[in-house]
Amino acid sequence: MTQVDLEPRYVVGIVCFIGLISAPFLLPILTLRQLTAALFLGMFAMSWDYVSGYTGQLSFGHSMFFGIGGYTAAVLNLELGLTPVLAILVGTIAAGIAGLAVGFPALRLEGPYLALITLIAPLVLVQIVNIFPGTLGGDAGLPSPAGLVSVDEPIGILSTIGFETVFVHETIVYYYLALALFLAIYALFYVFTRSYVGSIFTAIHEDEDAVRSVGINAAKFKVFAFTMSGTVGGLAGAAFVHTAGEPNPGEILSIVVSIEVVLVSILGGMGTITGPAAAGIVYYFVRDALQTSSLTIPVLDATVGHISMALFFAIALLVLFFLPKGALPWVTEWSRDILERRSQRSESPS
Amino acid sequence: MSTHTTQSAHDEAQTTDILRLEDVTKQFGNVTAVDNLSFSVSEREILGFIGPNGAGKSTTFDCVSGTMAPTDGEIYYRGENVTGVPQHALVEKGIARTYQTFRPLNDRTVLENIALSQMPNSLFSFADFRADTEQRAREICEQVGLGDVVDQTPDELPHAGMLRLEIGRALGTDPDLLLVDEPFAGLTSDEIDRTADLFTSLREGGMTLVVIDHNMHGLLDLVDRVIVISFGEKIAEGTPAEIRDDPTVQEAYLGGEI
Ligand SMILES: Nc1ncnc2c1ncn2[C@@H]1O[C@H](COP(=O)(O)OP(=O)(O)OP(=O)(O)O)[C@@H](O)[C@H]1O
Ligand SMILES: [Mg+2]
């Protein structure tokens, strides 16, 4: 064969990229709004994967970073009138500092102890939010802060290509902002994890002694991973409240968010970045489909929507059981097998 | 003794000794693993470091390599007090070690295991290391006899191969002083010879080595000098022949083979 073969994963990547870019032309506007939120779940999952999937420092409380980023930005904008960009910047830095602050004690804690500490941190934050319902909104959350870009009147180009109403235009603008951030974060993590830094991260996961014995300061890399993960998680949280979402505990701070991020990453494939990014998007829609389904289950006499979370976690358990390494590594292996078999067949003369 | 004489003694030592331990003690709770141990290692020497099970050999290596800080005492490397300096910093100074229980990275190939030793200890490094790193890693694989198995994973290697991997990773840091923890355990006599030859060739290249073993078997023809410890204390020091005939040493081994 003389034709140039593009590796299948690049083909899939390009198709997904084109799909995401053209989503506003393909999807109903409400679905596009959901996709915007789904992109943020992908970003949250990537930030978890960067530290936990790669270095093996398990965090069960990553929502602390999304929450610190999101709430800091929202309060600065609502209370002090900071511009959204500045508020997001400060929120990001605050989350980065939180990452640093978790990274240091994490050096002395292993496995379940680290998991427990990280699990407790966002619980404390949720309590703090409840203690100051005035400034932090309590259980119900804060009102949306100013949009990152204010879309007050129709945008010329969008109107000419057939999109009507300000609401639609705003949705499209926020979608592209979220997509740009998603792609930027993906690229950033991709570059780091595919460089020697990622190789050191996974080596730390395998055997820290081996890493130290070749003259690498494992502690420095571990703290760095937590700090960068916290920073990016905070950035995503802050951008989220200024675009697709609202600063309320259920979206960015509660323990359920932390657990979902872990689940998404494991389902997608820990230590791959791509897996958690994609799984975050799929997860969002599957969860939503189950939640809104009015299909009645005969024996139980309940709708799927009623028992959606139970169903959902049951499905997740099944996937984990049959694909313990997650979806992406499984798909990769499977497609490699097929390709190998095909090339063997084309090599053999019969 | 005045400080002046101490100082000049240090200066003198600096010219011949690459490593010196002064009254090093390491305790774990109330177990004293290393007890007031003092010895020095000369430049380009191959020193044998023997002792019965649990004598404190590996713990001594832990202290010297910076894996853990000693409870008491001082360690000097090329005249500089390096007591308690973290391991990664000591590697940079030229001290490398292997582990008695091997530390392979099972998630990657032999070549990638060795390549870890070529990676920069900095978070942001924009130079393109790939090509150089791989070339150097291949050279090391050849040097330690892993040239044919670079694409295998560590769990496919036989015991001798794992040892080579361990040594190769240490060599990748370009050490001046190499601490090897029990390399000969579990090797056939043929493999022992080949490993000893590797050590000899490293010394010819200017390296200093300290080699741990339980007994003198693998060390007889290899080492210049032997230090024997028992219960954390030094009980004898001398040439291999002297050590074999030493009654204190024979007693420590309870009549077992030295
Ligand atoms: N991390 C530790 N915590 C507690 N005790 C330890 C630790 N490491 C070593 N010891 C104890 O210190 C003593 C010396 O152990 P060490 O491993 O240094 O002996 P060794 O001479 O290397 O023995 P071997 O020939 O079996 O390798 C032993 O009694 C051991 O149980
Ligand atoms: Mg030992």
XYZ file of C-alpha atoms and ligand atoms in Angstrom:
640
model
C 0.000 0.000 0.000
C 1.355 3.385 -0.887
C -1.259 5.630 0.655
C -0.254 7.531 3.761
C -2.005 6.023 6.762
C -2.957 8.443 9.475
C -3.015 6.724 12.824
C -6.634 6.014 13.803
C -6.388 7.975 17.030
C -5.515 11.107 15.072
C -8.452 10.521 12.747
C -10.765 10.178 15.754
C -9.203 13.279 17.306
C -9.726 15.355 14.175
C -13.320 14.186 13.780
C -14.075 15.072 17.419
C -12.411 18.444 17.009
C -14.459 19.270 13.901
C -17.586 18.035 15.670
C -16.973 20.311 18.661
C -16.183 23.310 16.455
C -19.370 22.890 14.442
C -21.616 21.897 17.352
C -23.583 25.209 17.322
C -24.676 24.416 13.759
C -25.612 20.843 14.541
C -27.254 20.888 17.954
C -30.444 22.430 19.336
C -29.623 25.440 21.449
C -30.518 23.847 24.781
C -28.313 20.868 24.017
C -25.535 23.314 23.210
C -25.958 24.846 26.668
C -25.615 21.390 28.151
C -22.562 20.677 26.066
C -21.011 23.859 27.454
C -21.510 22.581 30.988
C -20.286 19.143 29.918
C -17.034 20.676 28.674
C -16.446 21.997 32.182
C -16.917 18.542 33.658
C -14.258 17.381 31.185
C -11.924 20.139 32.405
C -12.541 19.214 36.037
C -11.768 15.588 35.268
C -8.554 16.467 33.423
C -7.334 18.493 36.376
C -7.915 15.506 38.651
C -6.211 13.119 36.258
C -3.108 15.310 36.081
C -2.316 14.831 39.750
C -4.119 11.646 40.774
C -4.023 9.658 37.553
C -0.393 10.450 36.861
C 1.416 10.759 40.198
C -0.967 8.469 42.093
C -1.634 11.009 44.860
C -5.326 10.248 45.189
C -7.555 13.243 45.773
C -11.162 12.647 46.717
C -11.883 16.309 47.212
C -10.997 18.042 43.983
C -14.166 20.112 44.197
C -12.290 22.231 46.738
C -10.288 23.680 43.847
C -13.285 24.217 41.536
C -15.162 25.727 44.481
C -12.361 28.012 45.612
C -11.866 29.231 42.055
C -15.579 29.647 41.376
C -16.610 31.202 44.671
C -13.624 33.542 44.850
C -14.322 34.832 41.366
C -18.075 35.141 41.968
C -17.749 36.983 45.276
C -15.102 39.360 43.936
C -17.365 40.214 41.036
C -20.636 40.420 42.983
C -19.357 42.139 46.114
C -16.396 44.185 44.938
C -17.333 44.669 41.311
C -14.114 43.251 39.927
C -14.269 42.630 36.189
C -14.917 38.972 35.308
C -11.437 38.543 33.810
C -9.752 39.889 36.928
C -12.079 37.887 39.188
C -11.265 34.696 37.279
C -7.562 35.471 37.527
C -7.710 35.934 41.314
C -9.895 32.837 41.695
C -7.379 30.824 39.706
C -4.492 32.016 41.856
C -6.424 31.279 45.046
C -7.067 27.720 43.880
C -3.396 27.379 42.930
C -2.399 28.394 46.449
C -4.854 25.825 47.783
C -3.181 23.241 45.544
C 0.186 24.182 47.003
C -1.255 24.001 50.508
C -2.571 20.476 49.901
C 0.570 19.408 48.048
C 2.889 19.815 51.021
C 1.032 17.733 53.597
C 0.373 15.241 50.791
C 4.108 14.467 50.819
C 3.803 12.975 54.279
C 0.508 11.191 53.732
C -0.057 8.036 51.796
C -3.088 6.380 50.236
C -6.116 6.425 52.523
C -4.791 9.226 54.736
C -4.327 11.583 51.834
C -7.693 10.555 50.430
C -9.324 11.327 53.783
C -7.681 14.743 54.140
C -8.718 15.754 50.640
C -12.207 14.415 51.278
C -12.614 16.556 54.386
C -11.331 19.823 52.891
C -14.361 20.511 50.635
C -16.712 19.428 53.437
C -15.233 22.229 55.540
C -15.679 24.623 52.640
C -19.335 23.631 52.244
C -19.802 24.386 55.954
C -18.170 27.784 55.519
C -20.502 28.545 52.628
C -23.432 27.682 54.891
C -22.151 29.819 57.760
C -22.140 32.942 55.578
C -25.314 32.677 53.532
C -25.222 36.458 52.991
C -21.960 36.666 51.071
C -21.559 33.039 49.996
C -25.158 32.162 49.260
C -25.479 29.105 51.513
C -27.026 25.933 50.185
C -28.930 27.642 47.388
C -25.827 29.224 45.919
C -25.091 32.727 44.724
C -26.756 34.499 41.826
C -24.768 34.359 38.615
C -21.995 36.933 38.494
C -21.480 39.016 35.372
C -20.851 37.057 32.201
C -17.272 36.780 31.016
C -18.374 38.513 27.853
C -21.567 40.489 28.038
C -23.915 39.801 25.144
C -26.568 42.493 25.489
C -27.594 42.850 21.889
C -27.540 40.567 18.851
C -24.145 39.960 17.260
C -24.008 40.920 13.587
C -22.358 37.868 12.072
C -24.428 35.420 14.046
C -27.612 37.102 12.873
C -26.528 36.985 9.231
C -25.844 33.240 9.403
C -29.292 32.611 10.764
C -29.093 32.644 14.543
C -31.789 34.682 16.198
C -32.257 36.185 19.659
C -29.712 37.411 22.175
C -30.155 34.245 24.245
C -28.976 32.090 21.350
C -26.068 34.398 20.644
C -24.978 34.367 24.275
C -25.178 30.587 24.363
C -22.996 30.328 21.285
C -20.421 32.802 22.607
C -20.194 30.989 25.941
C -19.931 27.688 24.169
C -16.939 28.835 22.166
C -15.323 30.386 25.236
C -15.731 27.102 27.097
C -14.465 25.148 24.109
C -11.406 27.392 23.789
C -10.626 26.905 27.471
C -11.241 23.162 27.200
C -8.858 22.855 24.260
C -6.244 25.076 25.900
C -6.317 23.039 29.119
C -6.219 19.822 27.133
C -3.212 21.044 25.155
C -1.434 22.215 28.296
C -1.902 18.928 30.130
C -1.131 16.968 26.991
C 2.188 18.735 26.496
C 3.212 18.281 30.123
C 2.181 14.657 30.477
C 3.761 13.613 27.169
C 7.039 15.285 28.092
C 9.602 14.000 30.569
C 7.472 15.551 33.335
C 4.696 13.025 32.682
C 7.254 10.260 32.603
C 8.544 11.348 36.031
C 4.953 11.585 37.346
C 4.178 8.003 36.361
C 7.547 6.857 37.698
C 6.615 8.441 41.046
C 3.376 6.476 40.874
C 5.337 3.257 40.266
C 8.204 3.718 42.697
C 9.275 6.914 44.374
C 12.556 5.428 45.603
C 13.588 4.725 42.033
C 12.882 8.336 41.102
C 14.919 9.746 43.972
C 17.756 7.356 43.253
C 18.351 8.947 39.864
C 18.665 12.412 41.324
C 15.146 13.657 40.793
C 13.470 15.553 43.607
C 10.240 13.562 43.709
C 8.722 15.865 46.346
C 9.112 18.877 44.080
C 7.306 17.131 41.226
C 4.515 15.944 43.508
C 3.853 19.403 44.908
C 4.061 20.835 41.402
C 1.446 18.371 40.168
C -0.953 19.347 42.950
C -0.352 23.054 42.449
C -0.849 22.957 38.708
C -3.888 20.724 39.057
C -5.402 23.073 41.645
C -4.668 26.106 39.471
C -6.288 24.640 36.382
C -9.214 23.232 38.384
C -9.713 26.692 39.900
C -9.520 28.320 36.494
C -12.204 25.975 35.186
C -14.371 26.611 38.271
C -13.996 30.380 37.955
C -14.673 30.386 34.227
C -17.672 28.126 34.822
C -19.486 30.579 37.098
C -18.847 33.393 34.637
C -20.219 31.456 31.665
C -22.270 28.274 31.804
C -23.023 27.812 35.453
C -23.896 29.233 38.800
C -21.804 29.323 41.931
C -23.700 26.801 43.989
C -22.368 23.881 46.020
C -24.059 21.213 43.922
C -22.261 22.369 40.778
C -18.728 23.049 41.937
C -18.178 22.338 45.624
C -20.122 19.414 47.030
C -18.608 16.024 47.688
C -20.737 14.566 44.899
C -18.810 16.718 42.427
C -15.525 15.372 43.798
C -16.680 11.786 43.547
C -18.064 12.298 40.040
C -14.745 13.684 38.873
C -12.946 10.607 40.179
C -15.532 8.350 38.587
C -15.348 10.152 35.250
C -11.567 9.875 35.202
C -11.509 6.206 36.085
C -14.224 5.435 33.534
C -12.358 7.362 30.852
C -8.970 5.932 31.756
C -6.703 7.296 34.476
C -3.407 8.726 33.386
C -4.459 9.504 29.836
C -5.889 13.080 30.006
C -7.802 12.323 26.798
C -9.935 9.646 28.476
C -11.171 11.819 31.353
C -11.708 14.789 28.990
C -13.956 12.738 26.728
C -15.606 10.801 29.528
C -16.571 14.061 31.265
C -18.636 15.068 28.241
C -20.252 11.647 27.740
C -20.926 11.290 31.473
C -22.776 14.586 31.577
C -25.190 13.553 28.833
C -25.724 10.005 30.070
C -26.519 11.293 33.528
C -28.866 13.870 32.090
C -30.590 11.361 29.821
C -31.260 9.076 32.776
C -32.414 11.915 35.007
C -34.925 13.254 32.519
C -36.121 9.942 31.173
C -39.830 9.332 31.783
C -39.573 5.720 30.694
C -41.390 3.540 33.229
C -39.690 0.473 34.552
C -42.388 -2.243 34.636
C -41.713 -4.218 37.795
C -40.617 -1.337 40.012
C -43.366 0.911 38.753
C -40.991 3.871 38.807
C -39.636 6.030 36.008
C -36.000 5.849 35.024
C -35.737 9.464 36.123
C -36.717 8.550 39.654
C -34.015 6.015 40.154
C -31.549 7.643 37.782
C -28.663 7.965 40.193
C -28.947 4.367 41.332
C -29.081 3.224 37.714
C -26.260 5.501 36.813
C -23.883 4.288 39.476
C -24.854 0.696 38.680
C -23.817 1.265 35.067
C -20.605 2.888 36.248
C -19.881 -0.110 38.460
C -20.424 -2.471 35.541
C -18.074 -0.490 33.322
C -15.470 -0.447 36.076
C -15.855 -4.153 36.577
C -15.453 -5.079 32.932
C -13.002 -2.344 31.946
C -10.940 -1.788 35.081
C -8.418 0.384 33.244
C -11.156 2.604 31.836
C -12.653 3.078 28.414
C -9.847 4.781 26.514
C -7.107 2.203 27.186
C -9.602 -0.506 26.310
C -10.583 1.125 23.022
C -6.915 1.708 22.196
C -6.003 -1.915 22.782
C -9.011 -3.160 20.913
C -8.338 -1.016 17.830
C -4.671 -2.001 17.904
C -5.679 -5.660 17.862
C -7.923 -5.100 14.892
C -5.244 -3.216 12.982
C -2.684 -5.897 13.699
C -5.002 -8.608 12.531
C -5.778 -6.667 9.391
C -2.118 -6.048 8.566
C -1.353 -9.713 9.149
C -4.085 -10.652 6.744
C -2.855 -8.278 4.050
C 0.704 -9.552 4.498
C -0.146 -13.210 4.116
C -0.521 -14.015 0.394
C -3.618 -16.242 0.606
C 42.992 18.432 70.452
C 42.743 21.935 69.013
C 40.399 22.822 66.224
C 43.451 23.612 64.122
C 44.704 20.041 64.084
C 41.212 18.726 63.384
C 40.969 21.041 60.431
C 44.300 19.981 58.959
C 43.396 16.348 59.470
C 40.287 16.997 57.414
C 42.268 18.680 54.689
C 44.612 15.756 54.490
C 41.757 13.291 54.362
C 40.192 15.268 51.543
C 42.982 14.382 49.149
C 42.666 10.605 49.533
C 39.188 9.836 50.857
C 36.128 10.161 48.727
C 33.848 9.156 51.603
C 34.235 9.227 55.358
C 31.776 8.210 58.084
C 32.341 9.508 61.603
C 30.482 7.797 64.436
C 27.366 7.264 62.362
C 24.421 5.893 64.329
C 20.961 5.037 63.078
C 18.177 4.022 65.418
C 14.682 2.802 64.669
C 12.830 3.227 67.937
C 15.015 1.295 70.316
C 16.655 -0.837 67.627
C 20.141 0.435 66.875
C 20.690 -0.621 63.264
C 24.000 1.231 62.862
C 26.090 1.815 65.968
C 28.857 4.419 66.059
C 30.232 3.341 62.722
C 33.332 5.033 61.335
C 35.240 4.186 58.177
C 36.497 5.787 55.026
C 36.676 4.881 51.375
C 39.572 5.894 49.161
C 39.291 7.274 45.676
C 39.026 4.495 43.039
C 38.858 1.781 45.646
C 36.536 -1.216 45.578
C 35.497 -1.770 49.159
C 33.690 -4.870 50.361
C 31.098 -4.253 53.058
C 30.029 -7.492 54.694
C 28.125 -8.663 57.730
C 25.532 -11.231 58.749
C 21.783 -10.792 58.190
C 20.437 -7.683 59.817
C 23.903 -6.323 60.604
C 22.978 -2.861 59.341
C 24.620 -2.858 55.922
C 21.657 -1.598 53.961
C 20.854 0.951 56.641
C 24.406 2.284 56.352
C 23.827 2.690 52.597
C 20.541 4.441 53.336
C 22.389 6.992 55.470
C 25.250 7.524 53.033
C 23.002 7.832 49.979
C 20.628 10.242 51.709
C 17.680 7.848 51.592
C 17.360 8.579 55.320
C 19.309 10.815 57.668
C 21.422 9.183 60.402
C 20.349 9.675 64.011
C 23.839 10.786 64.949
C 27.281 11.261 63.472
C 28.662 12.835 60.328
C 29.183 11.787 56.738
C 31.740 13.543 54.542
C 31.847 13.282 50.779
C 35.017 14.694 49.216
C 35.601 16.621 52.441
C 32.133 18.178 52.477
C 29.752 17.402 55.310
C 26.757 15.860 53.560
C 24.950 14.472 56.611
C 21.208 14.598 56.034
C 21.465 16.003 52.511
C 18.526 14.591 50.514
C 19.180 11.783 48.092
C 18.510 13.687 44.887
C 21.084 16.312 45.868
C 23.678 13.646 46.665
C 23.115 12.024 43.294
C 23.941 15.349 41.737
C 27.169 15.410 43.753
C 28.061 11.964 42.433
C 26.770 9.355 44.881
C 24.531 6.664 43.411
C 23.148 3.487 44.902
C 21.291 0.336 43.988
C 18.648 -1.293 46.162
C 18.806 -4.786 47.609
C 15.159 -5.278 46.710
C 15.133 -4.039 43.138
C 13.098 -0.994 42.254
C 12.048 -1.508 38.638
C 9.337 0.604 37.009
C 7.062 -2.114 35.723
C 4.957 0.211 33.609
C 7.708 0.776 31.036
C 10.426 -0.904 29.009
C 13.998 -1.539 30.081
C 15.138 1.340 27.895
C 12.603 3.702 29.452
C 13.654 2.552 32.909
C 17.225 3.531 32.161
C 16.104 6.743 30.433
C 14.640 7.946 33.727
C 18.203 8.516 34.893
C 18.699 11.004 32.047
C 15.783 13.259 32.891
C 16.320 16.757 34.206
C 15.446 17.510 37.800
C 13.654 20.690 36.795
C 10.000 21.383 36.175
C 10.408 23.424 33.036
C 13.020 22.378 30.570
C 12.524 23.299 26.970
C 15.568 21.672 25.481
C 14.826 18.652 23.345
C 16.242 15.796 25.386
C 14.596 12.983 23.506
C 17.298 12.030 21.015
C 20.284 12.457 23.328
C 18.515 10.769 26.201
C 17.634 7.731 24.176
C 21.123 7.433 22.723
C 22.719 7.596 26.167
C 20.178 5.163 27.617
C 20.984 2.670 24.849
C 24.696 2.981 25.558
C 24.102 2.210 29.224
C 21.974 -0.810 28.323
C 24.840 -2.104 26.168
C 27.340 -1.407 28.914
C 25.470 -3.438 31.546
C 24.496 -6.227 29.153
C 20.859 -5.351 28.507
C 21.405 -4.372 24.880
C 19.274 -7.226 23.547
C 16.287 -6.699 25.801
C 15.743 -2.932 25.699
C 12.122 -3.331 24.598
C 11.159 -5.878 27.232
C 9.494 -4.917 30.468
C 11.296 -5.567 33.763
C 8.981 -8.409 34.723
C 10.171 -10.334 31.673
C 13.771 -10.186 32.883
C 15.508 -12.944 34.835
C 16.981 -12.069 38.225
C 20.382 -11.224 36.752
C 18.707 -8.909 34.264
C 16.906 -7.066 37.035
C 20.217 -6.528 38.791
C 21.685 -5.107 35.604
C 18.741 -2.792 35.279
C 19.299 -1.587 38.824
C 22.995 -0.998 38.152
C 22.281 0.603 34.786
C 19.894 3.126 36.278
C 22.493 4.085 38.864
C 25.189 4.387 36.191
C 22.935 6.708 34.231
C 23.517 9.368 36.846
C 27.266 9.339 36.088
C 28.320 8.603 39.662
C 31.806 8.926 41.129
C 30.850 6.738 44.064
C 28.614 3.746 43.470
C 27.043 1.872 46.376
C 25.875 -1.599 45.336
C 23.627 -3.470 47.779
C 24.093 -7.252 47.632
C 24.519 -7.701 43.890
C 25.695 -11.296 44.073
C 22.819 -12.822 45.995
C 20.961 -15.281 43.788
C 23.407 -15.137 40.869
C 25.130 -18.135 39.294
C 28.918 -18.154 39.559
C 29.076 -17.289 35.887
C 26.909 -14.228 36.412
C 28.904 -13.279 39.493
C 32.058 -13.247 37.372
C 30.465 -11.097 34.723
C 29.105 -8.645 37.275
C 32.486 -8.469 39.004
C 34.095 -7.756 35.638
C 31.673 -4.893 35.127
C 32.634 -3.433 38.507
C 36.327 -3.765 37.717
C 35.868 -1.983 34.414
C 33.935 0.793 36.134
C 36.789 1.258 38.579
C 39.209 1.443 35.674
C 37.063 4.260 34.372
C 37.693 6.151 37.626
C 34.747 5.116 39.761
C 34.836 4.192 43.440
C 32.631 1.292 44.562
C 31.327 -0.063 47.834
C 29.842 -3.542 47.420
C 27.692 -5.213 50.068
C 27.560 -8.951 50.483
C 26.732 -11.492 53.129
C 30.024 -13.263 52.776
C 33.338 -13.183 50.950
C 32.502 -15.510 48.054
C 31.901 -13.006 45.310
C 34.211 -10.421 46.778
C 37.503 -12.346 47.169
C 39.002 -11.469 43.807
C 37.142 -8.208 43.406
C 37.725 -5.980 46.396
C 40.831 -4.215 47.673
C 39.680 -4.080 51.227
C 36.851 -5.370 53.392
C 34.951 -3.908 56.313
C 32.922 -6.273 58.470
C 30.042 -5.123 60.619
C 27.904 -7.012 63.080
C 24.971 -5.595 65.044
C 25.737 -2.219 63.514
C 29.308 -2.092 64.755
C 32.528 -2.441 62.815
C 34.273 -5.605 63.984
C 37.092 -5.919 61.460
C 38.794 -4.203 58.569
C 41.520 -5.487 56.242
C 42.423 -7.283 53.043
C 40.202 -10.194 51.994
C 42.813 -12.693 53.225
C 43.134 -11.022 56.614
C 39.381 -10.985 57.062
C 38.972 -14.654 56.296
C 41.431 -15.605 59.022
C 40.125 -13.116 61.580
C 38.793 -14.952 64.675
C 36.359 -12.149 65.597
C 34.797 -12.361 62.170
C 34.534 -16.132 62.365
C 32.799 -15.778 65.687
C 30.314 -13.240 64.308
C 29.379 -15.699 61.595
C 28.931 -18.388 64.287
C 31.173 -20.758 62.412
C 29.104 -20.261 59.254
C 30.831 -19.540 55.978
C 32.475 -16.178 55.709
N 12.824 1.061 58.264
C 13.149 0.312 59.332
N 12.389 0.359 60.446
C 12.708 -0.392 61.538
N 13.758 -1.201 61.616
C 14.550 -1.304 60.535
C 14.288 -0.551 59.342
N 15.237 -0.842 58.426
C 16.060 -1.737 59.022
N 15.656 -2.020 60.279
C 16.326 -2.915 61.226
O 17.675 -2.532 61.287
C 18.517 -3.670 61.353
C 19.514 -3.627 60.223
O 18.850 -3.847 59.002
P 19.578 -3.778 57.592
O 18.550 -3.974 56.540
O 20.403 -2.569 57.497
O 20.525 -5.056 57.652
P 21.398 -5.689 56.500
O 22.770 -5.821 57.041
O 21.245 -4.979 55.244
O 20.738 -7.135 56.429
P 20.524 -8.079 55.158
O 21.800 -8.810 54.960
O 19.448 -9.002 55.597
O 20.158 -7.248 54.025
C 17.615 -4.882 61.324
O 17.426 -5.312 62.647
C 16.337 -4.351 60.731
O 15.242 -5.078 61.246
Mg 20.451 -5.387 53.446
